[in-house]
PDB file of C-alpha atoms in Angstrom:
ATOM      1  CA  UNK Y  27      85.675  99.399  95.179  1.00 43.00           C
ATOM      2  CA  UNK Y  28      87.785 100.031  98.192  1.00 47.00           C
ATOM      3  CA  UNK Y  29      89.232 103.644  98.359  1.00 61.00           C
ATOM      4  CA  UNK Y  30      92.934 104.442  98.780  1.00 71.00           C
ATOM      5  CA  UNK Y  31      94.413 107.597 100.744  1.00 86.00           C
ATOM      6  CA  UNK Y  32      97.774 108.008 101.370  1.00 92.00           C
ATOM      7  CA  UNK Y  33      98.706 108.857 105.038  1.00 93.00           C
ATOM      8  CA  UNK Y  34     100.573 112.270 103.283  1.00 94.00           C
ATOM      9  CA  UNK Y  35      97.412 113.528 101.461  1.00 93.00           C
ATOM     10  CA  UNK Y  36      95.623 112.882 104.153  1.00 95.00           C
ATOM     11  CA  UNK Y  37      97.735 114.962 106.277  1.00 95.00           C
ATOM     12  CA  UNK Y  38      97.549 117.927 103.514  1.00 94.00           C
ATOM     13  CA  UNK Y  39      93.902 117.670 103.455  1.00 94.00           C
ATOM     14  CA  UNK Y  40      93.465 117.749 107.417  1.00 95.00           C
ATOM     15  CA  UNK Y  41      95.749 121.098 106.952  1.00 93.00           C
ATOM     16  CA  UNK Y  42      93.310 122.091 104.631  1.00 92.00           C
ATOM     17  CA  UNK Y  43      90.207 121.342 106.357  1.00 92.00           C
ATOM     18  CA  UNK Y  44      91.376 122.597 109.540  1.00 92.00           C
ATOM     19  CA  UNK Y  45      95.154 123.311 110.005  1.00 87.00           C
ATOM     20  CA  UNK Y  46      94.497 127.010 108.797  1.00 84.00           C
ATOM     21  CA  UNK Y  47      92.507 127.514 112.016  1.00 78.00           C
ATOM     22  CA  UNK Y  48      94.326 127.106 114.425  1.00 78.00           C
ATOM     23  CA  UNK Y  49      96.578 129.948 115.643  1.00 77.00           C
ATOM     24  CA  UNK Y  50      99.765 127.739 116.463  1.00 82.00           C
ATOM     25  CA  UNK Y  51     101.047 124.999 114.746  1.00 89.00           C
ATOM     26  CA  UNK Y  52      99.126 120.972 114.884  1.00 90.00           C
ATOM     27  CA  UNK Y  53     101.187 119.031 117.494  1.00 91.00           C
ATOM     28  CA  UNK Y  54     102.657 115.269 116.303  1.00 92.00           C
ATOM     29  CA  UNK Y  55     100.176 113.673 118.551  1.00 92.00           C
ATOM     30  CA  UNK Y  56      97.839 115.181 117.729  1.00 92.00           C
ATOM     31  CA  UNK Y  57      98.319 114.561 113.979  1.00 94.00           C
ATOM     32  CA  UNK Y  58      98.428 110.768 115.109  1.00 95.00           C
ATOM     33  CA  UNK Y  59      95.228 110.526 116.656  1.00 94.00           C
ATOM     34  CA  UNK Y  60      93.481 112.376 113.980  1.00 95.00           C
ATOM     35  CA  UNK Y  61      95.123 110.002 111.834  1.00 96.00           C
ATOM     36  CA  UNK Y  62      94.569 106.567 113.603  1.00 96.00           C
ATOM     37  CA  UNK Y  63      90.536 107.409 113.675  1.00 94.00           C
ATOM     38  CA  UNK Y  64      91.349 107.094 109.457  1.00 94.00           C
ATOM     39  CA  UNK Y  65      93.408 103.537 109.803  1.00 93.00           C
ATOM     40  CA  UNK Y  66      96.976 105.327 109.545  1.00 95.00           C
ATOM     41  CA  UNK Y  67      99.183 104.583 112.364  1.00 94.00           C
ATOM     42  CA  UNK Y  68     102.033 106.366 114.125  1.00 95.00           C
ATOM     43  CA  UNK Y  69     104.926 105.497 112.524  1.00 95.00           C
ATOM     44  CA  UNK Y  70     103.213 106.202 108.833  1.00 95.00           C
ATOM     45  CA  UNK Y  71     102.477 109.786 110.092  1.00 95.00           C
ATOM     46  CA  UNK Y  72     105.609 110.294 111.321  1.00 95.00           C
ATOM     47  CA  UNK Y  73     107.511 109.416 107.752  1.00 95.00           C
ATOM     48  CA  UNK Y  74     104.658 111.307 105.436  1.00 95.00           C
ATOM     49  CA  UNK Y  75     105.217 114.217 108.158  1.00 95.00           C
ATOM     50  CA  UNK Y  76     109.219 113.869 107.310  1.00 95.00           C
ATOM     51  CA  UNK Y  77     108.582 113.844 103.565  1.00 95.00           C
ATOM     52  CA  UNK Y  78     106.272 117.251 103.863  1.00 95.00           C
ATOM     53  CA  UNK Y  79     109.201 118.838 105.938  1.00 94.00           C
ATOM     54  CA  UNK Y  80     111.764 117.846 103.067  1.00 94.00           C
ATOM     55  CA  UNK Y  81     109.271 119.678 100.385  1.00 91.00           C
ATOM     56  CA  UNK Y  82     109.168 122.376 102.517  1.00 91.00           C
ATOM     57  CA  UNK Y  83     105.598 121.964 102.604  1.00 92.00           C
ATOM     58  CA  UNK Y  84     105.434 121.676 106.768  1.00 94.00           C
ATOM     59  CA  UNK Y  85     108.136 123.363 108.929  1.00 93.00           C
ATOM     60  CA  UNK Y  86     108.637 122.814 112.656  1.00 92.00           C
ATOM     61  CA  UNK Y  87     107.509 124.426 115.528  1.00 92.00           C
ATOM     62  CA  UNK Y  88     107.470 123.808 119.481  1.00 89.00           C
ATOM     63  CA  UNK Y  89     103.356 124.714 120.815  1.00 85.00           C
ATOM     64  CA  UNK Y  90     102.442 127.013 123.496  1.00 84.00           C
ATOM     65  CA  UNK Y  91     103.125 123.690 125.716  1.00 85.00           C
ATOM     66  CA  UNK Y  92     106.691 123.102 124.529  1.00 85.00           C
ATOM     67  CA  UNK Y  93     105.260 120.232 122.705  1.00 87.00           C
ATOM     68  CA  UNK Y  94     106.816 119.120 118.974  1.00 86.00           C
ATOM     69  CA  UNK Y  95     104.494 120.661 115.963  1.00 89.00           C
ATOM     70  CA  UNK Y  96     104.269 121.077 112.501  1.00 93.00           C
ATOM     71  CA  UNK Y  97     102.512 124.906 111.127  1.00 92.00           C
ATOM     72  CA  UNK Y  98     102.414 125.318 107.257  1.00 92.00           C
ATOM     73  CA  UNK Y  99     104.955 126.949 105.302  1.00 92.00           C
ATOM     74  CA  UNK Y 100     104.468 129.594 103.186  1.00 90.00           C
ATOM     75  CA  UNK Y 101     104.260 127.781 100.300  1.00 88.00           C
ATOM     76  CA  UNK Y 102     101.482 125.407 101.569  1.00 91.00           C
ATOM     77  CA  UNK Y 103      99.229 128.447 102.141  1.00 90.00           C
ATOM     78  CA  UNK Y 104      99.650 129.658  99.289  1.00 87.00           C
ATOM     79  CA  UNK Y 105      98.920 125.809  97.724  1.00 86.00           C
ATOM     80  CA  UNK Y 106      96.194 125.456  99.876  1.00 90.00           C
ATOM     81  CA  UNK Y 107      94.351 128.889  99.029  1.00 88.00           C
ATOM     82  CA  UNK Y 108      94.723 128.268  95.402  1.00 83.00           C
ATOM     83  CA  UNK Y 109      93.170 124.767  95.948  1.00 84.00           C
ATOM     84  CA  UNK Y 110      90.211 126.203  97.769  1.00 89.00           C
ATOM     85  CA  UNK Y 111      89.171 128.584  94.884  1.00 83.00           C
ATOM     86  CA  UNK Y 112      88.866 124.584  93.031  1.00 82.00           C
ATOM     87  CA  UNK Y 113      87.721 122.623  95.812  1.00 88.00           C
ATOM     88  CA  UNK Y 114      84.818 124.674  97.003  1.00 87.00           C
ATOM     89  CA  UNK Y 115      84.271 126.824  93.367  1.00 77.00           C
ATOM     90  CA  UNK Y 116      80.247 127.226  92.663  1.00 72.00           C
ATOM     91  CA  UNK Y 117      81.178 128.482  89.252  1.00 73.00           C
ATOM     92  CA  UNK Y 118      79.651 127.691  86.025  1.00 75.00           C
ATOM     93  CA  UNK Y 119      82.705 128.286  83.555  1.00 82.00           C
ATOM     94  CA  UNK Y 120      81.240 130.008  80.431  1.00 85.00           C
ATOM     95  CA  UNK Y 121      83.212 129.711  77.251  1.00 87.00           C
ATOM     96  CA  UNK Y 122      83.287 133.539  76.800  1.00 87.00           C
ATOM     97  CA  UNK Y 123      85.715 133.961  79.626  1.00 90.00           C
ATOM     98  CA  UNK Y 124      88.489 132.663  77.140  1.00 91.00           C
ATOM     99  CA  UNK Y 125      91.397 130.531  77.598  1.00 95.00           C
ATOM    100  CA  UNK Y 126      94.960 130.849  79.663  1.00 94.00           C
ATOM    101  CA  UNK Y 127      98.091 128.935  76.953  1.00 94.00           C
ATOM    102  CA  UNK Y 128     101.149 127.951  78.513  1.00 93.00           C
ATOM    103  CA  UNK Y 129     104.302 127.854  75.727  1.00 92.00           C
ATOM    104  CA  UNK Y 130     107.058 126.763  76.947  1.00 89.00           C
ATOM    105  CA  UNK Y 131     111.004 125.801  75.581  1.00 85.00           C
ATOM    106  CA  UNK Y 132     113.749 123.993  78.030  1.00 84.00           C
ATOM    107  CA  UNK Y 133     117.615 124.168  76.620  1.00 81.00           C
ATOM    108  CA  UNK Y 134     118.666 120.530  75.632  1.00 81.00           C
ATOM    109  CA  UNK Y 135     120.919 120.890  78.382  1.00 78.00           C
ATOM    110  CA  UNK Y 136     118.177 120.899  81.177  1.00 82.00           C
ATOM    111  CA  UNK Y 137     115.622 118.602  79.202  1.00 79.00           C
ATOM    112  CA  UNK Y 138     114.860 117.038  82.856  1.00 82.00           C
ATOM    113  CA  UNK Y 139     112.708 120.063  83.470  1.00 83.00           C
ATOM    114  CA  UNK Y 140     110.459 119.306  80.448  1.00 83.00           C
ATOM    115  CA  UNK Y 141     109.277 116.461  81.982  1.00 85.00           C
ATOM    116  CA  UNK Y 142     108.520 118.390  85.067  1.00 85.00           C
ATOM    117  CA  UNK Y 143     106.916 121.326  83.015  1.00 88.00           C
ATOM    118  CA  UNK Y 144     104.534 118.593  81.598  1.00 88.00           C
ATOM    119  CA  UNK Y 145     103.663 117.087  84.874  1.00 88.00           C
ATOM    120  CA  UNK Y 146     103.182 120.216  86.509  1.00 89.00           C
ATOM    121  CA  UNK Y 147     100.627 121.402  84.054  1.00 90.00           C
ATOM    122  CA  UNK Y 148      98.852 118.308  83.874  1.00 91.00           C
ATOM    123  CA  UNK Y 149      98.184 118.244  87.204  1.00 88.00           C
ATOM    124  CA  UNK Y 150      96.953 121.825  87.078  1.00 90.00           C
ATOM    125  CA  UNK Y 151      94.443 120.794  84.896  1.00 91.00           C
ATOM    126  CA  UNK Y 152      95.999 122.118  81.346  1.00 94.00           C
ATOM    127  CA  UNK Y 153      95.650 119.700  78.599  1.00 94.00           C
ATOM    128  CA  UNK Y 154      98.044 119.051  75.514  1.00 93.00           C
ATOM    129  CA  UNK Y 155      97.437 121.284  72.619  1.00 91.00           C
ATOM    130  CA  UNK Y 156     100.990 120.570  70.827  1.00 89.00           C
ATOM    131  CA  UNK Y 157     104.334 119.570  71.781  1.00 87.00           C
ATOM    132  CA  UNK Y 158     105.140 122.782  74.156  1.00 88.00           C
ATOM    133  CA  UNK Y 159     101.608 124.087  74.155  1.00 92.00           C
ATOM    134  CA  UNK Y 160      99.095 123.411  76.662  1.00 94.00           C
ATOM    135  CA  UNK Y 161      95.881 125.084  77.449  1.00 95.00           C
ATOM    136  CA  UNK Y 162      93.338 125.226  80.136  1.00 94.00           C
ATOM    137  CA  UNK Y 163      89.926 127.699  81.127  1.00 94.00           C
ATOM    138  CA  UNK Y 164      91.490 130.756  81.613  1.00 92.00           C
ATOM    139  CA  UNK Y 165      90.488 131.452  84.892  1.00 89.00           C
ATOM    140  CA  UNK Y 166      93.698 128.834  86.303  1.00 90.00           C
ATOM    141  CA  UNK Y 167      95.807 131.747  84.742  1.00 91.00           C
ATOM    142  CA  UNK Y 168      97.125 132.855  88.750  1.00 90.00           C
ATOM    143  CA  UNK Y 169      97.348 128.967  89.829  1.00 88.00           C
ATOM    144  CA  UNK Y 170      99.587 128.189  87.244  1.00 91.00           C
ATOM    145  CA  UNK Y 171     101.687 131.277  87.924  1.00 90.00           C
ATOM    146  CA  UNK Y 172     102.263 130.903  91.752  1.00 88.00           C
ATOM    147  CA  UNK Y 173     103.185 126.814  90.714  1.00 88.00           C
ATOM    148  CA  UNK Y 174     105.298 128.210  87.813  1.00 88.00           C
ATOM    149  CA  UNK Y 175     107.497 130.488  90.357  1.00 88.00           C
ATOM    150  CA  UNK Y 176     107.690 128.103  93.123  1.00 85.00           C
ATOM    151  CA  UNK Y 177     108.912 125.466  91.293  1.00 84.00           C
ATOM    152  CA  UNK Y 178     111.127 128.244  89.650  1.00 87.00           C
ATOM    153  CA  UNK Y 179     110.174 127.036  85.924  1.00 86.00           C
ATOM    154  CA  UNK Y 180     108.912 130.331  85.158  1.00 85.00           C
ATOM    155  CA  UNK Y 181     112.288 131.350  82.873  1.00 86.00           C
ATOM    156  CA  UNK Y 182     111.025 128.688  80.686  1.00 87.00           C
ATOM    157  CA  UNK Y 183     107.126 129.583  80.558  1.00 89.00           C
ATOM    158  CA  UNK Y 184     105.307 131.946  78.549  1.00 91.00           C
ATOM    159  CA  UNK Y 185     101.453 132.691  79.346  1.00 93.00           C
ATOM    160  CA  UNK Y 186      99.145 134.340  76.574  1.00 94.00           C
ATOM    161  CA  UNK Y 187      95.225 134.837  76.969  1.00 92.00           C
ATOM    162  CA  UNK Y 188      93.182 133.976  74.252  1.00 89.00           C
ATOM    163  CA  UNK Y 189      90.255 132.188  72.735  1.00 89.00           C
ATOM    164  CA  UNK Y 190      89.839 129.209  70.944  1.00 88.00           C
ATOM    165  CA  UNK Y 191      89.407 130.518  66.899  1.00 85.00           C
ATOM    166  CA  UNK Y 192      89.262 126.800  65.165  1.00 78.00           C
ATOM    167  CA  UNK Y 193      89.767 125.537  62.322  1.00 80.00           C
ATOM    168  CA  UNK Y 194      88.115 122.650  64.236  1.00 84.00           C
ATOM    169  CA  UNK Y 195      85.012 122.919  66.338  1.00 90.00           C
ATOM    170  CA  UNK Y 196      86.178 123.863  69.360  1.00 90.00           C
ATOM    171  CA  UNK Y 197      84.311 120.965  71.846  1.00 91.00           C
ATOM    172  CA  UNK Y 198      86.524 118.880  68.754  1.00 92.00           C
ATOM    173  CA  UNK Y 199      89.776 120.495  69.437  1.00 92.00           C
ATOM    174  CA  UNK Y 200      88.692 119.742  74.096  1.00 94.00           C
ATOM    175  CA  UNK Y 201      88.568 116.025  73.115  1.00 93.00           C
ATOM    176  CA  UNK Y 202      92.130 115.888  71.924  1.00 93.00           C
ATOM    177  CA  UNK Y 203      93.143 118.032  74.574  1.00 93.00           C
ATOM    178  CA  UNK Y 204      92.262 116.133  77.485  1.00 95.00           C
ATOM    179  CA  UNK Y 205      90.928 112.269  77.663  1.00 94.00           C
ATOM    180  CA  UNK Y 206      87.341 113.186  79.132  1.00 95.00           C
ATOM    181  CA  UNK Y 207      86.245 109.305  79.065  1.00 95.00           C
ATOM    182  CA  UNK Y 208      89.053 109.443  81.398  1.00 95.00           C
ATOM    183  CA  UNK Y 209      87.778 112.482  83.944  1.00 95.00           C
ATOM    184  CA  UNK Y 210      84.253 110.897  83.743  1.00 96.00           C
ATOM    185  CA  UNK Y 211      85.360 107.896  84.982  1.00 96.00           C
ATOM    186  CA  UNK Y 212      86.711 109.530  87.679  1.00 94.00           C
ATOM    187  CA  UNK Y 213      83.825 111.118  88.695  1.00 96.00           C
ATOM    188  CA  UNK Y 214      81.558 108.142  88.388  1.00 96.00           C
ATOM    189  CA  UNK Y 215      84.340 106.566  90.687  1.00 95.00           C
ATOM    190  CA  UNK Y 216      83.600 109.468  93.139  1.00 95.00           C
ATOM    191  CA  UNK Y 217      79.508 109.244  92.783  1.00 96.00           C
ATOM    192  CA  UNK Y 218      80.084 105.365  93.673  1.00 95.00           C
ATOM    193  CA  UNK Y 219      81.473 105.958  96.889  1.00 93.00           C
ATOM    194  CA  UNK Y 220      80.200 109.103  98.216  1.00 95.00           C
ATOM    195  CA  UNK Y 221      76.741 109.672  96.827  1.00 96.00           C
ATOM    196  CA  UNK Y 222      75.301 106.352  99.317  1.00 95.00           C
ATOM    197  CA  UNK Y 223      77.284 107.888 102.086  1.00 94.00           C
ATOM    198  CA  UNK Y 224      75.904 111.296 101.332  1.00 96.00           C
ATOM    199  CA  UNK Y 225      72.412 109.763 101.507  1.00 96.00           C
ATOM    200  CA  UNK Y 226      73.139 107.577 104.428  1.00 94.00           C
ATOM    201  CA  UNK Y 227      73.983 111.124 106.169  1.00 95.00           C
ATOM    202  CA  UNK Y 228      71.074 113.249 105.120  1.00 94.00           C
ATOM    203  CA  UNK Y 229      67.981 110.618 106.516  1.00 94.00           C
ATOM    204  CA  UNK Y 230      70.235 110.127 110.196  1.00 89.00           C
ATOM    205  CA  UNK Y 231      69.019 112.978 112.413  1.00 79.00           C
ATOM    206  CA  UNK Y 232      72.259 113.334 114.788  1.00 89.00           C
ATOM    207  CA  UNK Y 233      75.503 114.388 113.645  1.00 92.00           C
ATOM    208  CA  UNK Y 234      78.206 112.670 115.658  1.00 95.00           C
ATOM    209  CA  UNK Y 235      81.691 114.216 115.488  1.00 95.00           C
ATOM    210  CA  UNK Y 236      83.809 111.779 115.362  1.00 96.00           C
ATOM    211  CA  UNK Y 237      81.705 109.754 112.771  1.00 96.00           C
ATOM    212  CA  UNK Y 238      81.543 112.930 110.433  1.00 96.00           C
ATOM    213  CA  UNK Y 239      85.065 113.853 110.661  1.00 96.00           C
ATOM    214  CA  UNK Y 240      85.703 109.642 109.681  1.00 95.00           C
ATOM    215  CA  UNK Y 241      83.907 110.565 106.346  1.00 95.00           C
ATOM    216  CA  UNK Y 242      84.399 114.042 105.872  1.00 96.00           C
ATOM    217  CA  UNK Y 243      88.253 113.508 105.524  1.00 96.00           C
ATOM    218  CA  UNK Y 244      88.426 111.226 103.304  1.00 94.00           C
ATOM    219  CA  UNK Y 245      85.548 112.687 100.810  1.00 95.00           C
ATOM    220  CA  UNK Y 246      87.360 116.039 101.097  1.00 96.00           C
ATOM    221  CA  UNK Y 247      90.733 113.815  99.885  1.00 95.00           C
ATOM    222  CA  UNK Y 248      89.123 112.258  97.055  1.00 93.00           C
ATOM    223  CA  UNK Y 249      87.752 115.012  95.771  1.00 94.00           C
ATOM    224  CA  UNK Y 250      90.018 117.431  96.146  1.00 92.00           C
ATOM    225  CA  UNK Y 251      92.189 115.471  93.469  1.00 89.00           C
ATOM    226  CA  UNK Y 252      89.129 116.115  90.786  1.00 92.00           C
ATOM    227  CA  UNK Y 253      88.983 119.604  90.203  1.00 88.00           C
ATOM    228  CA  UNK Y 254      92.868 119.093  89.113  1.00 87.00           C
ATOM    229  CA  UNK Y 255      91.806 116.673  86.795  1.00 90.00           C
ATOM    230  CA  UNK Y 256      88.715 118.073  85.470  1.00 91.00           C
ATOM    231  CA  UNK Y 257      89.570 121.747  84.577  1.00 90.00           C
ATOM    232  CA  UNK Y 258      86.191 122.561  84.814  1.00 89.00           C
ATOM    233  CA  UNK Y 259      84.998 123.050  80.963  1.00 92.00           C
ATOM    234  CA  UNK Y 260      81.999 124.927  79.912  1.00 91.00           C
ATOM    235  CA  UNK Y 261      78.528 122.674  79.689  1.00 90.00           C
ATOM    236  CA  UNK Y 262      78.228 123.171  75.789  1.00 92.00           C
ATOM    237  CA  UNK Y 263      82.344 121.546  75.230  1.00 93.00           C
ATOM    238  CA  UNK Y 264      81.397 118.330  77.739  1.00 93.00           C
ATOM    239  CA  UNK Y 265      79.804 115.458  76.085  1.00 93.00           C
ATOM    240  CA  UNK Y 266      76.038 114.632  77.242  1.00 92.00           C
ATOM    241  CA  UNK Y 267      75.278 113.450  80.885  1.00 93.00           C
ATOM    242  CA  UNK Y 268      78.392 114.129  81.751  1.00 94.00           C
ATOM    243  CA  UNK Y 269      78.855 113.491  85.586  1.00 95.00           C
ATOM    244  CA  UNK Y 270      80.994 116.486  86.900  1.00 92.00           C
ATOM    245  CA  UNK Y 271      78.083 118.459  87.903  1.00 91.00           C
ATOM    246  CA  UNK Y 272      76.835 115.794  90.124  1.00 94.00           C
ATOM    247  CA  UNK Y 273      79.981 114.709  91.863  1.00 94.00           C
ATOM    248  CA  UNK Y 274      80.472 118.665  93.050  1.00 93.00           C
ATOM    249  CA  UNK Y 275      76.909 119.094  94.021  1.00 95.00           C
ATOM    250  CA  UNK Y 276      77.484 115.440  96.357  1.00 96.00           C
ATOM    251  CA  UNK Y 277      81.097 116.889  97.581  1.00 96.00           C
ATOM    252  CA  UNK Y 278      79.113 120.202  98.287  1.00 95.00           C
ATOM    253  CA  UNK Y 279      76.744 118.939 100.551  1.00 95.00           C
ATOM    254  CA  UNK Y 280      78.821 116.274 102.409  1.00 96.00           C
ATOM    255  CA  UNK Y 281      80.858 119.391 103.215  1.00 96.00           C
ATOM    256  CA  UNK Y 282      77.945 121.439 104.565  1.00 95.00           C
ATOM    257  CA  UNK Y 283      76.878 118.689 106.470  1.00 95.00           C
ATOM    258  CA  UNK Y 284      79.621 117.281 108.031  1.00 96.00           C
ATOM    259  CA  UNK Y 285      82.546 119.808 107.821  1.00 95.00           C
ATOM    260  CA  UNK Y 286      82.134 121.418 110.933  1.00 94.00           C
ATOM    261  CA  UNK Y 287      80.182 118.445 112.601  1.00 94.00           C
ATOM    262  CA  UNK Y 288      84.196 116.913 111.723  1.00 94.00           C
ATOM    263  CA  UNK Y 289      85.631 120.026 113.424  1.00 94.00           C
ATOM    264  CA  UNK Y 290      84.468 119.612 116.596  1.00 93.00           C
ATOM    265  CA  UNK Y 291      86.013 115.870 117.235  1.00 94.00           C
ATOM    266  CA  UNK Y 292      89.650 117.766 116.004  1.00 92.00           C
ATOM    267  CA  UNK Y 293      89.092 120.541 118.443  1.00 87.00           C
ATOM    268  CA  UNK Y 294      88.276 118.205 120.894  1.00 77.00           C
TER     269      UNK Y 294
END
């Protein structure tokens, strides 16, 4: 199964992985050869580049050279930092630590934004309780607060804290919230690719930079979509073998092996 990247989550995941570095902003061509290593070319930067700008995501700046540049906004940090408490999380979520409901109500009027609201949260990782309700592990709680007042739906938004008190079992009540056959797949999806790449890595005995940034980036893009999907459940709600655990303990050590291997071809 061939894997597919866009050219503008690439470019957010390069931020990610090494944007925040740097003390100045990432010049264009330098975005474009990073890029072109991964099969994008120029003109494909360029546009995704154009589209960040217009989401306020990337905002323009001239380097210490006079050259054209893009630094992070604001906004992107603060996107990026919340993604790094999922992407590189060693936590094992215990059902104890309760769970984070999101009620909200849009006026007929603006009905457009319920759609929005329901998008937004799914991609946070909340799943559907009822119409207007949606849960997820409490710990997402600040996530979904920054996203909320960003994307100034917050007037329509209530959070509570809670736990789970039935009538149904509660690993019952999980499998109506979210379609888990549908997360597992998505991690088997990741273990296909990435777990023989991880092995190819671990018997070489050299670490070449360009090579390892050529694989790091694009494991690093994958997952960095999963821990959105997967809300990260406790073990005892999750049916039996399921594959989460082993698709963050291959993204784990494809990052310690080849993260800063990658670094060194983009500093180069």
């Amino acid at each position: 199964m061939a894997e597919q990247h866009t050219p503008r989550s690439l470019i957010v995941s390069l931020y990610g992985a090494y944007g925040r570095e740097r003390p100045g902003p990432l010049p264009v061509a330098e975005l474009i050869r990073l890029l072109a290593v991964l099969g994008v070319d120029a003109p494909s930067v360029r546009s995704s580049v154009s589209r960040l700008k217009r989401r306020g995501l990337l905002v323009p700046e001239r380097t210490d050279d006079d050259a054209a540049g893009y630094a992070l906004s604001d906004d992107a940090r603060q996107l990026l930092d919340d993604g790094d408490r999922r992407i590189y999380a060693h936590h094992s979520p215990l059902l104890s630590e309760g769970w984070v409901l999101a009620v909200f109500s849009v006026p007929e009027a603006e009905r457009h934004k319920r759609h929005l609201l329901r998008s937004r949260l799914g991609r946070l990782g909340f799943g559907s309780a009822a119409p207007g309700v949606w849960i997820a592990p409490a710990r997402l709680y600040e996530e979904a607060r920054h996203t909320l007042r960003r994307l100034q739906l917050d007037p329509y938004v209530e959070l509570f804290r809670g736990e789970h008190l039935g009538f149904a079992a509660t690993a019952e009540a999980v499998a109506r919230w979210w379609d888990l056959g549908a997360i597992a797949k998505e991690h088997e999806e990741f273990l296909d690719l990435h777990e023989p790449r991880l092995r190819e890595w671990e018997a070489r005995g050299e670490l070449p930079p360009m090579e390892a940034y050529r694989d790091y980036l694009p494991a690093l893009d994958s997952w960095r979509r999963l821990p959105y999907i997967d809300p990260g459940l406790p073990a005892e709600l999750l049916p039996q073998g399921w594959p989460g655990g082993r698709s963050a303990e291959v993204f784990a050590r494809l990052h310690a092996l080849l993260r800063d291997a990658g670094a060194a071809f983009v500093q180069a």
